Amino acid sequence: MKKFFEWVKSLFVKSVKVEPLPKVNTPVETPTPKVEPKPVVIDEPKTVDGYVIGVDVSHHNGTVNFKAIKDAGHSFAYVKATEGSGSLSPKFYENVKNARAVGLKVGAYHFMRQNIDPIKQAEFFLSKVKDLGLDLIHVCDWETHDNADEATQYARVKLFVYYIVTGK
């Protein structure tokens, strides 16, 4: 094995010819451009107790003043996209556009219904948000039990989230 490595090394050593650089009698002066330092402006998000703050909005909020939200120091907005397997929030696309217009990071959430197939809900949600290039991960808003027991609720939410993450 040692001979093999020596042979490989010899291939490279023989193929490289190193010549000395020509000597230069006079040094070449390169003018140094004067660069004025610019202040670095970092758009630090406002925090409360170390947490970045934001809002969640839906059509229930009516017309949202996203500029006021941004001016108050919020750095993101989660916008309700869908509910169940067929209800698109009436102001979803408008709210996404308006939140982005003022520089907020935007994400979408789905309002989970426990009495509807979680895969159908996930498919519907993704069909409405997949091409928007949102800034934040998708969120499942799980508030109601729709008469499902706790174990069933957990299983359905897990199926929904698994499908959102994997597409399966």
PDB file of C-alpha atoms in Angstrom:
ATOM      1  CA  MET A   1       0.000   0.000   0.000  1.00  0.00           C
ATOM      2  CA  LYS A   2       2.873   2.353   0.802  1.00  0.00           C
ATOM      3  CA  LYS A   3       4.259   1.902  -2.719  1.00  0.00           C
ATOM      4  CA  PHE A   4       0.880   2.787  -4.168  1.00  0.00           C
ATOM      5  CA  PHE A   5       0.766   6.119  -2.278  1.00  0.00           C
ATOM      6  CA  GLU A   6       4.343   6.888  -3.295  1.00  0.00           C
ATOM      7  CA  TRP A   7       3.432   6.179  -6.904  1.00  0.00           C
ATOM      8  CA  VAL A   8       0.369   8.516  -6.665  1.00  0.00           C
ATOM      9  CA  LYS A   9       2.515  11.194  -5.031  1.00  0.00           C
ATOM     10  CA  SER A  10       5.127  10.874  -7.783  1.00  0.00           C
ATOM     11  CA  LEU A  11       2.493  11.533 -10.424  1.00  0.00           C
ATOM     12  CA  PHE A  12       1.719  14.892  -8.894  1.00  0.00           C
ATOM     13  CA  VAL A  13       5.265  15.892  -8.098  1.00  0.00           C
ATOM     14  CA  LYS A  14       6.496  15.240 -11.637  1.00  0.00           C
ATOM     15  CA  SER A  15       3.620  17.067 -13.257  1.00  0.00           C
ATOM     16  CA  VAL A  16       4.146  20.343 -11.404  1.00  0.00           C
ATOM     17  CA  LYS A  17       6.913  22.673 -12.468  1.00  0.00           C
ATOM     18  CA  VAL A  18       7.574  25.536 -10.104  1.00  0.00           C
ATOM     19  CA  GLU A  19       9.473  28.545 -11.377  1.00  0.00           C
ATOM     20  CA  PRO A  20      10.579  31.457  -9.235  1.00  0.00           C
ATOM     21  CA  LEU A  21       8.739  34.735  -9.644  1.00  0.00           C
ATOM     22  CA  PRO A  22      10.672  37.440 -11.528  1.00  0.00           C
ATOM     23  CA  LYS A  23      12.269  40.047  -9.306  1.00  0.00           C
ATOM     24  CA  VAL A  24      10.842  43.523  -9.452  1.00  0.00           C
ATOM     25  CA  ASN A  25      13.272  46.393  -8.842  1.00  0.00           C
ATOM     26  CA  THR A  26      10.716  49.084  -8.114  1.00  0.00           C
ATOM     27  CA  PRO A  27       7.774  48.530  -5.853  1.00  0.00           C
ATOM     28  CA  VAL A  28       4.388  49.271  -7.300  1.00  0.00           C
ATOM     29  CA  GLU A  29       2.310  51.522  -5.110  1.00  0.00           C
ATOM     30  CA  THR A  30      -1.357  50.848  -4.994  1.00  0.00           C
ATOM     31  CA  PRO A  31      -3.420  53.743  -3.776  1.00  0.00           C
ATOM     32  CA  THR A  32      -5.636  52.824  -0.841  1.00  0.00           C
ATOM     33  CA  PRO A  33      -9.139  54.127  -1.352  1.00  0.00           C
ATOM     34  CA  LYS A  34     -10.572  56.052   1.545  1.00  0.00           C
ATOM     35  CA  VAL A  35     -13.666  54.314   2.799  1.00  0.00           C
ATOM     36  CA  GLU A  36     -15.957  56.090   5.189  1.00  0.00           C
ATOM     37  CA  PRO A  37     -17.379  53.726   7.789  1.00  0.00           C
ATOM     38  CA  LYS A  38     -21.132  53.390   7.636  1.00  0.00           C
ATOM     39  CA  PRO A  39     -23.187  52.771  10.728  1.00  0.00           C
ATOM     40  CA  VAL A  40     -24.574  49.274  10.952  1.00  0.00           C
ATOM     41  CA  VAL A  41     -28.323  49.290  11.400  1.00  0.00           C
ATOM     42  CA  ILE A  42     -29.774  46.089  12.737  1.00  0.00           C
ATOM     43  CA  ASP A  43     -33.522  45.763  12.777  1.00  0.00           C
ATOM     44  CA  GLU A  44     -33.687  44.146  16.179  1.00  0.00           C
ATOM     45  CA  PRO A  45     -37.083  42.630  16.875  1.00  0.00           C
ATOM     46  CA  LYS A  46     -38.769  43.861  20.012  1.00  0.00           C
ATOM     47  CA  THR A  47     -38.796  41.261  22.740  1.00  0.00           C
ATOM     48  CA  VAL A  48     -40.785  40.723  25.906  1.00  0.00           C
ATOM     49  CA  ASP A  49     -39.039  38.614  28.521  1.00  0.00           C
ATOM     50  CA  GLY A  50     -36.662  37.428  25.792  1.00  0.00           C
ATOM     51  CA  TYR A  51     -39.406  36.398  23.366  1.00  0.00           C
ATOM     52  CA  VAL A  52     -39.976  37.968  19.948  1.00  0.00           C
ATOM     53  CA  ILE A  53     -43.522  39.279  19.770  1.00  0.00           C
ATOM     54  CA  GLY A  54     -46.122  39.026  17.056  1.00  0.00           C
ATOM     55  CA  VAL A  55     -49.835  38.653  16.486  1.00  0.00           C
ATOM     56  CA  ASP A  56     -52.306  36.190  15.084  1.00  0.00           C
ATOM     57  CA  VAL A  57     -55.184  37.547  13.040  1.00  0.00           C
ATOM     58  CA  SER A  58     -58.245  36.246  11.270  1.00  0.00           C
ATOM     59  CA  HIS A  59     -61.280  37.625   9.487  1.00  0.00           C
ATOM     60  CA  HIS A  60     -62.859  38.002  12.949  1.00  0.00           C
ATOM     61  CA  ASN A  61     -60.505  40.978  13.505  1.00  0.00           C
ATOM     62  CA  GLY A  62     -62.020  42.888  10.582  1.00  0.00           C
ATOM     63  CA  THR A  63     -59.615  45.226   8.782  1.00  0.00           C
ATOM     64  CA  VAL A  64     -56.242  44.911  10.498  1.00  0.00           C
ATOM     65  CA  ASN A  65     -53.898  47.897  10.805  1.00  0.00           C
ATOM     66  CA  PHE A  66     -50.607  46.061  10.236  1.00  0.00           C
ATOM     67  CA  LYS A  67     -48.625  49.319  10.221  1.00  0.00           C
ATOM     68  CA  ALA A  68     -49.744  49.995  13.790  1.00  0.00           C
ATOM     69  CA  ILE A  69     -48.790  46.427  14.707  1.00  0.00           C
ATOM     70  CA  LYS A  70     -45.328  46.889  13.166  1.00  0.00           C
ATOM     71  CA  ASP A  71     -44.927  50.314  14.802  1.00  0.00           C
ATOM     72  CA  ALA A  72     -45.763  48.748  18.173  1.00  0.00           C
ATOM     73  CA  GLY A  73     -42.682  46.538  17.791  1.00  0.00           C
ATOM     74  CA  HIS A  74     -44.224  43.314  16.577  1.00  0.00           C
ATOM     75  CA  SER A  75     -42.076  41.413  14.093  1.00  0.00           C
ATOM     76  CA  PHE A  76     -44.443  38.758  12.765  1.00  0.00           C
ATOM     77  CA  ALA A  77     -48.067  37.919  12.071  1.00  0.00           C
ATOM     78  CA  TYR A  78     -49.744  34.544  11.875  1.00  0.00           C
ATOM     79  CA  VAL A  79     -52.787  34.733   9.632  1.00  0.00           C
ATOM     80  CA  LYS A  80     -55.712  32.310   9.754  1.00  0.00           C
ATOM     81  CA  ALA A  81     -55.826  30.523   6.425  1.00  0.00           C
ATOM     82  CA  THR A  82     -58.311  27.708   6.763  1.00  0.00           C
ATOM     83  CA  GLU A  83     -60.734  25.880   9.024  1.00  0.00           C
ATOM     84  CA  GLY A  84     -61.848  22.303   8.662  1.00  0.00           C
ATOM     85  CA  SER A  85     -61.627  20.821   5.182  1.00  0.00           C
ATOM     86  CA  GLY A  86     -63.316  23.497   3.110  1.00  0.00           C
ATOM     87  CA  SER A  87     -63.403  26.902   4.755  1.00  0.00           C
ATOM     88  CA  LEU A  88     -60.903  29.490   3.518  1.00  0.00           C
ATOM     89  CA  SER A  89     -60.668  32.535   5.786  1.00  0.00           C
ATOM     90  CA  PRO A  90     -62.230  35.391   3.773  1.00  0.00           C
ATOM     91  CA  LYS A  91     -59.401  37.836   4.525  1.00  0.00           C
ATOM     92  CA  PHE A  92     -56.490  35.384   4.365  1.00  0.00           C
ATOM     93  CA  TYR A  93     -54.797  36.571   1.153  1.00  0.00           C
ATOM     94  CA  GLU A  94     -55.508  40.244   1.913  1.00  0.00           C
ATOM     95  CA  ASN A  95     -54.026  39.917   5.418  1.00  0.00           C
ATOM     96  CA  VAL A  96     -50.907  38.143   4.115  1.00  0.00           C
ATOM     97  CA  LYS A  97     -50.360  40.867   1.512  1.00  0.00           C
ATOM     98  CA  ASN A  98     -50.909  43.728   3.974  1.00  0.00           C
ATOM     99  CA  ALA A  99     -48.687  42.226   6.690  1.00  0.00           C
ATOM    100  CA  ARG A 100     -45.862  41.737   4.192  1.00  0.00           C
ATOM    101  CA  ALA A 101     -46.298  45.272   2.870  1.00  0.00           C
ATOM    102  CA  VAL A 102     -45.214  46.727   6.225  1.00  0.00           C
ATOM    103  CA  GLY A 103     -42.297  44.313   6.667  1.00  0.00           C
ATOM    104  CA  LEU A 104     -43.753  41.749   9.049  1.00  0.00           C
ATOM    105  CA  LYS A 105     -42.704  38.102   8.767  1.00  0.00           C
ATOM    106  CA  VAL A 106     -45.801  36.090   7.891  1.00  0.00           C
ATOM    107  CA  GLY A 107     -47.009  32.594   8.663  1.00  0.00           C
ATOM    108  CA  ALA A 108     -50.330  30.813   8.253  1.00  0.00           C
ATOM    109  CA  TYR A 109     -52.416  28.766  10.630  1.00  0.00           C
ATOM    110  CA  HIS A 110     -55.194  26.238  10.274  1.00  0.00           C
ATOM    111  CA  PHE A 111     -58.097  26.072  12.718  1.00  0.00           C
ATOM    112  CA  MET A 112     -58.407  22.345  13.472  1.00  0.00           C
ATOM    113  CA  ARG A 113     -61.799  20.668  13.641  1.00  0.00           C
ATOM    114  CA  GLN A 114     -61.837  17.364  15.511  1.00  0.00           C
ATOM    115  CA  ASN A 115     -64.896  16.006  13.711  1.00  0.00           C
ATOM    116  CA  ILE A 116     -63.320  16.211  10.230  1.00  0.00           C
ATOM    117  CA  ASP A 117     -60.665  13.911   8.731  1.00  0.00           C
ATOM    118  CA  PRO A 118     -57.286  15.451   9.657  1.00  0.00           C
ATOM    119  CA  ILE A 119     -55.665  14.417   6.360  1.00  0.00           C
ATOM    120  CA  LYS A 120     -58.399  16.183   4.373  1.00  0.00           C
ATOM    121  CA  GLN A 121     -57.862  19.258   6.556  1.00  0.00           C
ATOM    122  CA  ALA A 122     -54.103  19.152   5.970  1.00  0.00           C
ATOM    123  CA  GLU A 123     -54.536  18.740   2.216  1.00  0.00           C
ATOM    124  CA  PHE A 124     -56.953  21.661   2.087  1.00  0.00           C
ATOM    125  CA  PHE A 125     -54.669  23.872   4.197  1.00  0.00           C
ATOM    126  CA  LEU A 126     -51.601  23.100   2.065  1.00  0.00           C
ATOM    127  CA  SER A 127     -53.547  23.736  -1.133  1.00  0.00           C
ATOM    128  CA  LYS A 128     -54.158  27.314   0.033  1.00  0.00           C
ATOM    129  CA  VAL A 129     -50.700  28.158   1.434  1.00  0.00           C
ATOM    130  CA  LYS A 130     -48.140  26.102  -0.516  1.00  0.00           C
ATOM    131  CA  ASP A 131     -47.289  28.653  -3.214  1.00  0.00           C
ATOM    132  CA  LEU A 132     -47.136  31.752  -1.017  1.00  0.00           C
ATOM    133  CA  GLY A 133     -43.515  31.492   0.138  1.00  0.00           C
ATOM    134  CA  LEU A 134     -44.436  32.245   3.737  1.00  0.00           C
ATOM    135  CA  ASP A 135     -41.697  33.183   6.193  1.00  0.00           C
ATOM    136  CA  LEU A 136     -42.783  31.094   9.180  1.00  0.00           C
ATOM    137  CA  ILE A 137     -43.641  27.450   9.747  1.00  0.00           C
ATOM    138  CA  HIS A 138     -47.266  26.367   9.516  1.00  0.00           C
ATOM    139  CA  VAL A 139     -49.300  26.212  12.711  1.00  0.00           C
ATOM    140  CA  CYS A 140     -52.247  24.093  13.807  1.00  0.00           C
ATOM    141  CA  ASP A 141     -54.683  26.017  16.026  1.00  0.00           C
ATOM    142  CA  TRP A 142     -56.359  23.401  18.199  1.00  0.00           C
ATOM    143  CA  GLU A 143     -59.010  24.948  20.417  1.00  0.00           C
ATOM    144  CA  THR A 144     -62.118  22.824  20.110  1.00  0.00           C
ATOM    145  CA  HIS A 145     -62.783  19.199  20.916  1.00  0.00           C
ATOM    146  CA  ASP A 146     -65.956  18.753  18.826  1.00  0.00           C
ATOM    147  CA  ASN A 147     -67.055  16.002  21.257  1.00  0.00           C
ATOM    148  CA  ALA A 148     -63.926  13.893  20.620  1.00  0.00           C
ATOM    149  CA  ASP A 149     -62.196  12.321  23.607  1.00  0.00           C
ATOM    150  CA  GLU A 150     -58.679  13.475  24.500  1.00  0.00           C
ATOM    151  CA  ALA A 151     -56.851  10.489  22.985  1.00  0.00           C
ATOM    152  CA  THR A 152     -58.705  10.918  19.689  1.00  0.00           C
ATOM    153  CA  GLN A 153     -57.922  14.642  19.616  1.00  0.00           C
ATOM    154  CA  TYR A 154     -54.197  14.011  20.126  1.00  0.00           C
ATOM    155  CA  ALA A 155     -54.172  11.316  17.445  1.00  0.00           C
ATOM    156  CA  ARG A 156     -55.940  13.584  14.934  1.00  0.00           C
ATOM    157  CA  VAL A 157     -53.642  16.543  15.581  1.00  0.00           C
ATOM    158  CA  LYS A 158     -50.608  14.269  15.240  1.00  0.00           C
ATOM    159  CA  LEU A 159     -51.914  13.011  11.874  1.00  0.00           C
ATOM    160  CA  PHE A 160     -52.519  16.581  10.702  1.00  0.00           C
ATOM    161  CA  VAL A 161     -49.036  17.752  11.703  1.00  0.00           C
ATOM    162  CA  TYR A 162     -47.356  14.650  10.286  1.00  0.00           C
ATOM    163  CA  TYR A 163     -49.056  15.220   6.936  1.00  0.00           C
ATOM    164  CA  ILE A 164     -48.092  18.920   6.918  1.00  0.00           C
ATOM    165  CA  VAL A 165     -44.454  18.036   7.587  1.00  0.00           C
ATOM    166  CA  THR A 166     -44.094  14.983   5.330  1.00  0.00           C
ATOM    167  CA  GLY A 167     -46.881  15.265   2.767  1.00  0.00           C
ATOM    168  CA  LYS A 168     -47.855  11.648   3.535  1.00  0.00           C
TER     169      LYS A 168
END
